[in-house]
Coordinates of C-alpha atoms and ligand atoms in Angstrom, one line a residue:
Chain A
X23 CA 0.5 -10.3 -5.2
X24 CA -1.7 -9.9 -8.3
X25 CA -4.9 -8.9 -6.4
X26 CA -6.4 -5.5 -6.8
X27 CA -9.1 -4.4 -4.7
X28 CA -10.6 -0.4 -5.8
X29 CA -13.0 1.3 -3.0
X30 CA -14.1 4.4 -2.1
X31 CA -12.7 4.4 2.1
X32 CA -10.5 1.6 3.7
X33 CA -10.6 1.5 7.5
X34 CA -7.7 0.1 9.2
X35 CA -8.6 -1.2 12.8
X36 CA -12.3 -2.1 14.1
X37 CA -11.7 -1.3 17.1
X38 CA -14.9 1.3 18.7
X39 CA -12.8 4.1 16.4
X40 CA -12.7 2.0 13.0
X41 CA -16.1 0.7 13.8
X42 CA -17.6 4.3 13.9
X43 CA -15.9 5.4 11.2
X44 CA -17.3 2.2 9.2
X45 CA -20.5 3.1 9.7
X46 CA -20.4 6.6 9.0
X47 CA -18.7 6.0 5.7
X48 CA -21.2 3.4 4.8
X49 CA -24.3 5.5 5.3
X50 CA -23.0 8.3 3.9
X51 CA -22.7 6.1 0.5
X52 CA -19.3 5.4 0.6
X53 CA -18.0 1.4 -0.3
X54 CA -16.1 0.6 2.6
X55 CA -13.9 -1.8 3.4
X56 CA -13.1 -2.4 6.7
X57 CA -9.9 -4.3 7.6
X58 CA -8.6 -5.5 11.5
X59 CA -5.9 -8.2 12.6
X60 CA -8.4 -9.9 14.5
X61 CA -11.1 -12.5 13.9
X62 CA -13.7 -10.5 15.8
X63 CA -14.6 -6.7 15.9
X64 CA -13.9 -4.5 18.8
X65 CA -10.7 -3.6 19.4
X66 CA -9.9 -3.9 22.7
X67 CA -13.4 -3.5 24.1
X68 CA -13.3 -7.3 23.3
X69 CA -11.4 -7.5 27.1
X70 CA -13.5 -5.1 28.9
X71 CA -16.0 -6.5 31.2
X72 CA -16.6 -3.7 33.4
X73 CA -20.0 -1.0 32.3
X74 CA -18.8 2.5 30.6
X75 CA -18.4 5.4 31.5
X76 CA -19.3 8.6 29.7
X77 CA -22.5 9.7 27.9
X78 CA -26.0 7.6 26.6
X79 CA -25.3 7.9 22.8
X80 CA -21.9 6.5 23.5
X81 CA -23.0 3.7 25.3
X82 CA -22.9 4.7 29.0
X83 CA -23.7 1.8 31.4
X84 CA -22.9 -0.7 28.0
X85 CA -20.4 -3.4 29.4
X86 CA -17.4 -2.6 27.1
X87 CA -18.1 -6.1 25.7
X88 CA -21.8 -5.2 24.3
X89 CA -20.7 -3.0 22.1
X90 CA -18.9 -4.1 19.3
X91 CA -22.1 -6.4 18.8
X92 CA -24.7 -3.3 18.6
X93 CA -21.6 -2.2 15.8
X94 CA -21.1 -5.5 14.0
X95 CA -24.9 -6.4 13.4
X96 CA -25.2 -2.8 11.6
X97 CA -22.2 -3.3 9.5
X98 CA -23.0 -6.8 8.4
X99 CA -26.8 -6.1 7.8
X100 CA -25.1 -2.6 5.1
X101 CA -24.7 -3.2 2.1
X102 CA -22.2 -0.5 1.5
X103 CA -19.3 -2.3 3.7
X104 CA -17.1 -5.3 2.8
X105 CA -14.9 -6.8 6.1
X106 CA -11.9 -8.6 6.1
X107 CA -10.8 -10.2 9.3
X108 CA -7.5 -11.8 10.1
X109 CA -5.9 -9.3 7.7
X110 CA -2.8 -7.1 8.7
X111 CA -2.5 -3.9 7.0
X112 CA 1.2 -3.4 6.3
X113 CA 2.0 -1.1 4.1
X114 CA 0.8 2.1 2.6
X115 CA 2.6 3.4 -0.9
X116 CA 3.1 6.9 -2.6
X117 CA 0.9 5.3 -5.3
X118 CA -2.2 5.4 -2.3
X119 CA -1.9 1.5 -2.4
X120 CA -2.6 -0.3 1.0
X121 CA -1.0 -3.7 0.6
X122 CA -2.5 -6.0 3.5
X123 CA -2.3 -9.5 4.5
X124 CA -4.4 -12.7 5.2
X125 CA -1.4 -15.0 6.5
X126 CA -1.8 -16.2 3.2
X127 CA -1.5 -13.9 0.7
X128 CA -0.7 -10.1 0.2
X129 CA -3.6 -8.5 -1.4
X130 CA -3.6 -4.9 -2.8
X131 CA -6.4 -2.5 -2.1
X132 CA -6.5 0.8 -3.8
X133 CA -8.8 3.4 -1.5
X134 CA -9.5 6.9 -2.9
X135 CA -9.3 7.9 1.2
X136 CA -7.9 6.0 4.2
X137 CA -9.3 5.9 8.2
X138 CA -6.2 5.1 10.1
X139 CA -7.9 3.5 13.7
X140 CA -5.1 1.5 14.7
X141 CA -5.2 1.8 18.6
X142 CA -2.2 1.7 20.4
X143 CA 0.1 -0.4 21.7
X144 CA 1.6 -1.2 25.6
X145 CA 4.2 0.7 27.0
X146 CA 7.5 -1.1 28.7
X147 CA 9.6 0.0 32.2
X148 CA 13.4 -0.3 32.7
X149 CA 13.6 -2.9 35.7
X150 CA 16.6 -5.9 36.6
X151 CA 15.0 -9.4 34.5
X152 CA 12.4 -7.6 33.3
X153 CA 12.3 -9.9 30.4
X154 CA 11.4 -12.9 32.8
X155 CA 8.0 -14.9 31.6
X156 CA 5.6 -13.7 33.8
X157 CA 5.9 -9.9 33.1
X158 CA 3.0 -9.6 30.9
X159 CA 1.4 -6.6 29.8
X160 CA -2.1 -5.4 31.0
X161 CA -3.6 -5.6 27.9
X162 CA -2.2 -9.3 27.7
X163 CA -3.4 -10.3 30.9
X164 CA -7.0 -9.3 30.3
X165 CA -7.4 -11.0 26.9
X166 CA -6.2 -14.3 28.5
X167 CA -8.5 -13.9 31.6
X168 CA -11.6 -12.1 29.6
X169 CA -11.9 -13.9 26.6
X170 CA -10.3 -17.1 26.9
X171 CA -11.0 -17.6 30.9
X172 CA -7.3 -18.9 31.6
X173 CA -5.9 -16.9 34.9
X174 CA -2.2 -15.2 34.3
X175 CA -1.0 -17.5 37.7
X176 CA -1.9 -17.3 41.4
X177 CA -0.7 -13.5 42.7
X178 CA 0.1 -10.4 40.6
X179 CA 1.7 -7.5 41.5
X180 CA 0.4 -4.6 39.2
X181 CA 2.5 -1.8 38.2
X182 CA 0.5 1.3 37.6
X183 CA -2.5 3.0 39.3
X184 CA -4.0 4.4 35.8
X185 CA -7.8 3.4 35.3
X186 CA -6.1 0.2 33.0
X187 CA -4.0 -1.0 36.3
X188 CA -6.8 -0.4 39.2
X189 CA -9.5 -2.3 36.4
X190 CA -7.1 -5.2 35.7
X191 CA -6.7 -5.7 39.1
X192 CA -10.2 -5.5 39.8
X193 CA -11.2 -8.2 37.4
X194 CA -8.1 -10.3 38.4
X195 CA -10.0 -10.2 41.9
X196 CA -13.5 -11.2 40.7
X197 CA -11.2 -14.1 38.6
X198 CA -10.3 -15.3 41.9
X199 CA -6.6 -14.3 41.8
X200 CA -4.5 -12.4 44.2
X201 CA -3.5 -9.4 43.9
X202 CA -0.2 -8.4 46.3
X203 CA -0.3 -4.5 45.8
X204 CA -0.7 -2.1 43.1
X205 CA 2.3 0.3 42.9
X206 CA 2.6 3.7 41.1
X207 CA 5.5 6.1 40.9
X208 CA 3.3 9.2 41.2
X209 CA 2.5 10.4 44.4
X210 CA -1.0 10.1 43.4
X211 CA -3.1 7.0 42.4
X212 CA -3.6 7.7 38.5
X213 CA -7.0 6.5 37.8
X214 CA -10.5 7.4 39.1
X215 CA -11.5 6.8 42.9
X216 CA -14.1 4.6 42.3
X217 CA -11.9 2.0 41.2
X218 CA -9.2 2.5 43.7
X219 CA -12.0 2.2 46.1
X220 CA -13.0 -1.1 44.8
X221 CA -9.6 -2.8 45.0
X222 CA -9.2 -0.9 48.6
X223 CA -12.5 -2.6 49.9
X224 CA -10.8 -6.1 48.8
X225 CA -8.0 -5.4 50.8
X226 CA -5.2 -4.6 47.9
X227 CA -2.6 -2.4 49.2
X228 CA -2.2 0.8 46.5
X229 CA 1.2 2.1 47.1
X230 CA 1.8 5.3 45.8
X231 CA 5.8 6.5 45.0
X232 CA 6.9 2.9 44.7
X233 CA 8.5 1.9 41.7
X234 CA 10.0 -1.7 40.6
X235 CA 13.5 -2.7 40.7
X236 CA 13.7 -6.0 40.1
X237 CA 11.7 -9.2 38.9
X238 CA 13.2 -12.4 40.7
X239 CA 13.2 -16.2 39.2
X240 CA 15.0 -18.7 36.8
X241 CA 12.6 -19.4 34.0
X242 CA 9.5 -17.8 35.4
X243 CA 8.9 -14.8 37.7
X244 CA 8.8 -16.0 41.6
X245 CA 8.7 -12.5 43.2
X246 CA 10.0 -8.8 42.6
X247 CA 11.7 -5.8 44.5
X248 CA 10.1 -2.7 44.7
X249 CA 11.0 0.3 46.6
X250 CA 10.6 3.9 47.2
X251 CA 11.0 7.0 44.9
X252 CA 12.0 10.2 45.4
X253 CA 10.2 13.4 43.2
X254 CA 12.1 12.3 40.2
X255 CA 11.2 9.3 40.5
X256 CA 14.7 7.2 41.5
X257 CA 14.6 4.8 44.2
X258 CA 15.2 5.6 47.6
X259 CA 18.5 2.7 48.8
X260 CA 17.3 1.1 51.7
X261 CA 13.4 1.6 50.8
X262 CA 13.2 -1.8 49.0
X263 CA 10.8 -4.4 49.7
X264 CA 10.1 -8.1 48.5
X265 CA 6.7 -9.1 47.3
X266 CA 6.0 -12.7 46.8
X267 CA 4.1 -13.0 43.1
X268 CA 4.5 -15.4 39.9
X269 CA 3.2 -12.5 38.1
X270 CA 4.5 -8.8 37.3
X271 CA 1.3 -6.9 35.2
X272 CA 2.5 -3.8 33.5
X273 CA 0.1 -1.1 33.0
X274 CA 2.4 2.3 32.7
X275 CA 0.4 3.1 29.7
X276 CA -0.3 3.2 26.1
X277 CA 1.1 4.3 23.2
X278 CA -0.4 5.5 19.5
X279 CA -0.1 2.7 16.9
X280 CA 1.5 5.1 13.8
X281 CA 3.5 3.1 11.4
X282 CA 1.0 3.3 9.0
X283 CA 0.7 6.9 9.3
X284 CA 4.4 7.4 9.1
X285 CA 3.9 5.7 5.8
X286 CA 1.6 7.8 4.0
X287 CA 4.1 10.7 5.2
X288 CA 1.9 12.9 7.4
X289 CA 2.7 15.2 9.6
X290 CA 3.6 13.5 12.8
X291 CA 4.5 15.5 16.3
X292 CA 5.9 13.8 19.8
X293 CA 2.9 15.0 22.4
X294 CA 3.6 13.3 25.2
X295 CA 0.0 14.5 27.1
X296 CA -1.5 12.3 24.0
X297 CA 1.1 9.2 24.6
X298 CA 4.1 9.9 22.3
X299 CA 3.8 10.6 18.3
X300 CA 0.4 11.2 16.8
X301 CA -0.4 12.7 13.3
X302 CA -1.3 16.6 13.1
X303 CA -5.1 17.0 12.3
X304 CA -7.7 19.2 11.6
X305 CA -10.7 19.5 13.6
X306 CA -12.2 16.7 11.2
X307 CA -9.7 14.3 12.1
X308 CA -7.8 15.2 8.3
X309 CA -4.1 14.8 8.6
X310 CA -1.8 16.7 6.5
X311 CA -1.8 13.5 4.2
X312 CA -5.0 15.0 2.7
X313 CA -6.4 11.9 1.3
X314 CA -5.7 10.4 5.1
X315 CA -7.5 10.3 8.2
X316 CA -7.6 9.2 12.1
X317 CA -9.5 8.3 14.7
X318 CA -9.7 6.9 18.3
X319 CA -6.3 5.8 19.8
X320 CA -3.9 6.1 17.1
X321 CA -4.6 9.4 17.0
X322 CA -4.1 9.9 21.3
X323 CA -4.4 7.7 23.6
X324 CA -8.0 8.7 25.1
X325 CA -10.4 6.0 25.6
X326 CA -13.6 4.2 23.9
X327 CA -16.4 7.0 24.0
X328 CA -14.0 9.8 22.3
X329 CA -12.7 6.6 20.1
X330 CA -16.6 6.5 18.8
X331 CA -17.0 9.9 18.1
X332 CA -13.3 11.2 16.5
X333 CA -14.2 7.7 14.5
X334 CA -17.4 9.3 13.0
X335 CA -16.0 12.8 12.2
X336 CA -13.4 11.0 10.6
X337 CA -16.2 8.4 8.7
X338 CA -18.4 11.6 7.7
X339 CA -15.6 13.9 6.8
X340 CA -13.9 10.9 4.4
X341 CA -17.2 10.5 3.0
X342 CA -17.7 14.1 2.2
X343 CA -14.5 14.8 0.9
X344 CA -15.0 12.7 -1.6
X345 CA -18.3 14.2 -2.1
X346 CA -20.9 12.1 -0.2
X347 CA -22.8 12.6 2.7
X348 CA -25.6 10.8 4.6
X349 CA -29.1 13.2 5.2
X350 CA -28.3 15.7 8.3
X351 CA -24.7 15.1 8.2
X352 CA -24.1 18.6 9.4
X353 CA -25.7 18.4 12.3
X354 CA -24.5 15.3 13.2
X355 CA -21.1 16.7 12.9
X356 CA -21.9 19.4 15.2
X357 CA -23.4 16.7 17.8
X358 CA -20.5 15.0 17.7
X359 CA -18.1 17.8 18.0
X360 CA -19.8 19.2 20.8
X361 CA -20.3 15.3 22.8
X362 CA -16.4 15.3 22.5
X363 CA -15.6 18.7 24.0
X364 CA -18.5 17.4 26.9
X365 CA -16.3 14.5 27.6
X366 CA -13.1 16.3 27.2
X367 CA -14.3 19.0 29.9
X368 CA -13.1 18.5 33.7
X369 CA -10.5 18.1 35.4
X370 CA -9.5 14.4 33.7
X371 CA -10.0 15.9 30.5
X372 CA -7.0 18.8 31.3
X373 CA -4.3 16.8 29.6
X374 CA -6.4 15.8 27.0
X375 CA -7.2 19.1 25.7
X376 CA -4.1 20.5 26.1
X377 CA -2.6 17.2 23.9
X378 CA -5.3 17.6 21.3
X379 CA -4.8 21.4 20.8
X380 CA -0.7 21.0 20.6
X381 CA -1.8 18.0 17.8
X382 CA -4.4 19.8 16.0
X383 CA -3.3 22.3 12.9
X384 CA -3.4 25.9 13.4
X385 CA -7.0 27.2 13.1
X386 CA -8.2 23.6 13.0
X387 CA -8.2 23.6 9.3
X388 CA -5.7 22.7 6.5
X389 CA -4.6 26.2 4.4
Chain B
X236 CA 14.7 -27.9 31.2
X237 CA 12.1 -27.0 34.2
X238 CA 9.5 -25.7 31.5
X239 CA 6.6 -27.0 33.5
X240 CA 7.2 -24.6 36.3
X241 CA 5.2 -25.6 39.5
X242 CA 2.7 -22.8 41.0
X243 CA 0.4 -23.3 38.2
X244 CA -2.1 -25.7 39.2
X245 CA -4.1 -26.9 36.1
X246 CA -7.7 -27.2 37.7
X247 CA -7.2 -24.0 38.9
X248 CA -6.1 -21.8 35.5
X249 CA -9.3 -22.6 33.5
X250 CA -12.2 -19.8 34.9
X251 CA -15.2 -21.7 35.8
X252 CA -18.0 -19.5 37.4
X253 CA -17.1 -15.3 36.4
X254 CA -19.1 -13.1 37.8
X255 CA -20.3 -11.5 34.7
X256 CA -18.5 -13.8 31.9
X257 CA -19.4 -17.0 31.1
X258 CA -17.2 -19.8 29.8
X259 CA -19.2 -22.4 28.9
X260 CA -16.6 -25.0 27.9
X261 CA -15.7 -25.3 24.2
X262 CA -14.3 -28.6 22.2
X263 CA -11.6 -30.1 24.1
X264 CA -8.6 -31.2 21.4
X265 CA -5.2 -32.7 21.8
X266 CA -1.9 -31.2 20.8
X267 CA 1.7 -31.9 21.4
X268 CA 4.3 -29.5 23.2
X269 CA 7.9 -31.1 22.5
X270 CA 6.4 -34.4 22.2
X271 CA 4.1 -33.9 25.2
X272 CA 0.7 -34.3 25.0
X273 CA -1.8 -31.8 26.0
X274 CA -5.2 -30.6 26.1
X275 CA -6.9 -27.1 25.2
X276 CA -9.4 -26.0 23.8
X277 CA -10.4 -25.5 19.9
X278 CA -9.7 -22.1 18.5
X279 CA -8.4 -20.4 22.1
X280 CA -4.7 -19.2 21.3
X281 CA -1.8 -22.5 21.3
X282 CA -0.2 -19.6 24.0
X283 CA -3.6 -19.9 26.1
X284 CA -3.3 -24.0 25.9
X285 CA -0.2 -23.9 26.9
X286 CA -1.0 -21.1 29.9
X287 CA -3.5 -23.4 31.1
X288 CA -1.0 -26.4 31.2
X289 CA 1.2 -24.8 33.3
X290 CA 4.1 -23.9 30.6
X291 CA 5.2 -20.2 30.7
X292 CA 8.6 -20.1 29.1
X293 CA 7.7 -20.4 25.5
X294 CA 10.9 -19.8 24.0
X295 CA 14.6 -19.1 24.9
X296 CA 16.1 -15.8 22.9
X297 CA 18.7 -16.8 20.0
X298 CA 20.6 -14.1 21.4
X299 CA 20.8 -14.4 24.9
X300 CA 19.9 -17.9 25.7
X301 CA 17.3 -16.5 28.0
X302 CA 13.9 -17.4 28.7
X303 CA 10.8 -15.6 26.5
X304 CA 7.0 -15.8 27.7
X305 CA 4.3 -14.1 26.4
X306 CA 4.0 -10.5 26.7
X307 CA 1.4 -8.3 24.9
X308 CA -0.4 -11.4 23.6
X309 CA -2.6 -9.3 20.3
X310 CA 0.4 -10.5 18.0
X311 CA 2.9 -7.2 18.2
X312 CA 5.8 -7.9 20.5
X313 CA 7.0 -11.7 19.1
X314 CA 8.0 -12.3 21.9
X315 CA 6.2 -15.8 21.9
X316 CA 7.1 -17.1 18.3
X317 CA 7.4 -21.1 18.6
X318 CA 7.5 -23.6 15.4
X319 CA 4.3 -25.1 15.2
X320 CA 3.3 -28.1 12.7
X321 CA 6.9 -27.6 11.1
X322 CA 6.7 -23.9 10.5
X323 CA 8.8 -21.8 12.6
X324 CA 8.2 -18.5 14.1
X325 CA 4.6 -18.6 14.3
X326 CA 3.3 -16.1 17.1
X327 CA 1.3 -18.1 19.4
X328 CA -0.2 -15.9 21.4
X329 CA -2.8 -15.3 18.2
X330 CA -2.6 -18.7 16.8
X331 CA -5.9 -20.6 17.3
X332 CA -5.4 -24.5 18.5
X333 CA -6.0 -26.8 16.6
X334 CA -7.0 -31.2 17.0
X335 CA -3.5 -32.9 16.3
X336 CA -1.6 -29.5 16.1
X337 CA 2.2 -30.4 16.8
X338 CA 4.1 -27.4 18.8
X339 CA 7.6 -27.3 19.6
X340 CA 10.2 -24.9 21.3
X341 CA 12.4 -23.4 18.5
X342 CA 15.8 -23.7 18.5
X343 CA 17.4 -20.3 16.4
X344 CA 16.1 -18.3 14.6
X345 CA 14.1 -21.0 13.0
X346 CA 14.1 -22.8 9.1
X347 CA 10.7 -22.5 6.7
X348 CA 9.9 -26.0 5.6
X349 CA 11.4 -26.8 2.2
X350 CA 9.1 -28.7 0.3
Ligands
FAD631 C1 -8.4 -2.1 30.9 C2 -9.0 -1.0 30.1 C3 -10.2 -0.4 30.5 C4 -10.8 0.6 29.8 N1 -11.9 1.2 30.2 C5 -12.6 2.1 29.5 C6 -13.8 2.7 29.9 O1 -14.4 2.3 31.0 N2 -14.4 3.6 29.2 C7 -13.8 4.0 28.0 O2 -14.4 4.9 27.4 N3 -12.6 3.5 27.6 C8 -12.0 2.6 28.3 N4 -10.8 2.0 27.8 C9 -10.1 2.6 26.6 C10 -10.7 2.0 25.3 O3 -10.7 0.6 25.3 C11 -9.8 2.4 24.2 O4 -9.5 3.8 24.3 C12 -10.4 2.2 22.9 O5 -10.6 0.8 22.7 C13 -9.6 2.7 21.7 O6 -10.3 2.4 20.5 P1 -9.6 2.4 19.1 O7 -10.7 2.0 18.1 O8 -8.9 3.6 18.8 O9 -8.5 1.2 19.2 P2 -8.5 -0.3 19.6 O10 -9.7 -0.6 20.4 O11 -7.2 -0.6 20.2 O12 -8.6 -1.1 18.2 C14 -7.6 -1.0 17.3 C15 -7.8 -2.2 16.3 O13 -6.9 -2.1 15.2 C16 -6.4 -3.3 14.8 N5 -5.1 -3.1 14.2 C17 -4.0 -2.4 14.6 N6 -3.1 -2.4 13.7 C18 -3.6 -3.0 12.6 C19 -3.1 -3.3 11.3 N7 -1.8 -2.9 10.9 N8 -3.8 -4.0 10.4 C20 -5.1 -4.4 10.8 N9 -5.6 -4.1 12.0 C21 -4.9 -3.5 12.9 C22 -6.3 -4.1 16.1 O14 -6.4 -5.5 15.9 C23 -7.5 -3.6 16.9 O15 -8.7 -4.4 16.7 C24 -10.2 1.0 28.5 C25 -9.0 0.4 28.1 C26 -8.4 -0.6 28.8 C27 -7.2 -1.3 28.2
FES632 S1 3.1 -12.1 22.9 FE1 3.5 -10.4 21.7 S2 3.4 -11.2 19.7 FE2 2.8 -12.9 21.0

């Protein structure tokens, strides 16, 4: 470990977030250097077939997929940005190093401000053999189907009724798989209606206050138990019911991706509304770490079009702080703040809001 | 050891006509799984290759003896680590494939090469 790498920003993550804030920091004048565990940008828009939601200048009616290409072909073209691809950040030190990873060698990086843009990572349920092959995550299944075209087997039952479990089972249609039911433990589907409505017209049975209690099979999955659950959420003896599938597809959720964050010692606080531990932060995305900064996922679980604008506060405010800013900056940063609290508004923004204000210092600055 | 479970019929895995994505086939190679050989396809994950060939148990756990699969497949869980061309606990559910690569299950915990 002898290399030493001095920038102005480092950007962990290119998901939409770390892409943002890339870009942000780039034309505000900042060297940049944005890092991501993958060979390709995107995060996991990579996976996401299906055309946005949300507003135009966050790519409304954009396949998820598109995107990271509009992203990539600006950061390439700037001059101000360096990439490094199949490089794990893994460390972040009292001295402000970032130590990161090529698979070969540990390089050092010393940045005078860091964008954490991590993502976040799948969730897991408590069910009998749950560690049977063939209980893949949601996020697992889609990477195999949408960018490698390989089908998780030939029926899934899909745990979840969030937008992630009625789009997975959506595109596990169109892939020519069968999906046996989709099975939530609220007594309401979680995601929106349009996509319930979709997986309804194919004939997929959503069953609301079902839970799973058991995965069956050797070596491999060959079927599961689910069954009935009361309000708090315990199945109901003598409600159970056997569904025939070689695959169990969990999508119960997401959760922030922090380690790094933990690292450089902010502030961290358990909101469960934003998917477990997430950094305090000021209304420009600063956490109590002042010389460290989030965005997008990592910071909440939300999804891509708030990920592309918290990833731009943070990009602009980084730059600033260290006393560069791109021409208009301000009023950019009032666009942006006022695009967020549009998506945020309605009623699937409630629990947002409510997260993001329990997360976000007092006064929405640092004293 | 029933690795090649039935259920999973070959022709059937790989996606051929999507709706919206298109998978316009890449460069076939050949690998080995225990000594088996296999086909993929260049640069897709060795976890995707071995999807697509119908094996699903990757691994079986040091600690319990029981069977391991894939399960977030972006490299976080290691759940899928397998010794492949000699080096042991490689997570293949990132790992691009490779012409020739040689992929075995792992028994324990797994020894680095000594060379
Ligand atoms: C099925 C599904 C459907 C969705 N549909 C929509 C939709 O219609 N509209 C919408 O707005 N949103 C949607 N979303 C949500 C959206 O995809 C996410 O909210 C968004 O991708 C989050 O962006 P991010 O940049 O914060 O994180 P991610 O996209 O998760 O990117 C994080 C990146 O960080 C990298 N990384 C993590 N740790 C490290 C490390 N230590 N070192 C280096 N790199 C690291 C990862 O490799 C990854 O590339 C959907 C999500 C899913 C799963
Ligand atoms: S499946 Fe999780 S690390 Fe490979």
């Amino acid at each position: 470990m002898n290399l030493l790498k001095e920038v102005d920003i480092a950007v962990i993550g290119a998901g939409p977030a770390g892409l943002a804030a890339a870009l942000a920091c780039a034309e505000a004048g900042a060297s940049t250097l944005l890092i991501d565990a993958n060979d390709v940008p995107g995060g996991q828009l990579v996976k996401q077939t299906h055309k946005f939601f949300g507003s135009e200048r966050q790519h409304a009616g954009t396949r998820g997929i598109q995107i990271p290409e509009l992203f990539a072909k600006k950061l390439v073209e700037h001059p101000n940005v360096e990439t490094m691809w199949d490089t794990t950040a893994s460390g972040y030190y009292d001295s402000g190093e970032l130590v990161v990873e090529d698979g070969k060698r540990f390089i050092k990086i010393l940045p005078k401000r860091l964008i954490v843009s991590t993502g976040a990572s799948e969730r897991f349920v408590l069910f009998e053999n749950n560690d049977l092959p063939g209980v893949y995550g949601a996020g697992a299944v889609q990477t195999l189907m949408n960018v490698y075209g390989v089908v998780p087997g030939d029926r899934v039952l899909m745990v979840g009724s969030g937008n992630i479990g009625l789009i997975v089972s959506y595109q596990l249609i169109q892939a020519g798989v069968d999906v046996a039911a989709v099975i939530e433990a609220a007594p309401c589907i979680g995601g929106y209606l349009v996509h319930a409505a979709k997986l309804r017209r194919a004939g997929v049975p959503i069953l609301t206050s079902h839970t799973i209690v058991a995965a069956h099979g050797e070596e491999c999955v060959t079927g599961a138990t689910i069954a009935k659950v009361d309000e708090k959420w315990q199945a109901i003896p003598g409600t159970e019911c056997e569904i025939e599938c070689d695959v169990i597809c969990l999508a119960v959720g997401l959760m922030p991706l922090v380690d790094i964050l933990w690292q450089a010692g902010c502030e961290m606080k358990y909101v469960p509304e934003l998917g477990g531990h997430v950094p305090v932060r000021d209304d420009n995305m600063r956490t109590s770490n002042p010389n460290v900064y989030v965005a997008g996922d990592s910071g909440g679980v939300e999804e891509a079009s708030s990920a592309m604008i918290t990833g731009e506060i943070a990009g602009i405010s980084a730059a600033e702080s260290l006393g560069l800013k791109a021409p208009e900056a301000d009023a950019r940063l009032a666009q942006l703040k006022a695009d967020l609290a549009a998506i945020r508004s309605g009623p699937a923004g409630e629990k947002i809001c409510a997260g993001v204000c329990r997360a976000t210092v007092c006064g929405g600055v640092w004293e | 050891m029933g690795r090649f479970t039935g259920g999973l019929r070959p022709s059937k895995v790989r996606l051929k006509d999507h709706p919206i994505l298109d998978f316009s086939a890449g460069q076939e190679v050949a690998f080995t799984f225990d000594g088996k050989k296999l086909k993929g396809i260049d640069g897709e994950p060795i976890a995707a290759a071995l999807h697509a060939n119908g094996v699903r148990v990757l691994r079986h756990s040091p600690v319990s003896g029981r069977a391991r699969g894939f399960f977030c497949a972006i490299g976080n869980c290691s759940s899928c680590l397998m010794t492949v061309d000699g080096v042991p606990n490689v997570r293949v559910c990132t790992e691009p494939l490779r012409e020739g690569m040689v992929v075995e299950t792992q028994k324990g915990h797994g020894q680095l090469p000594i060379d």
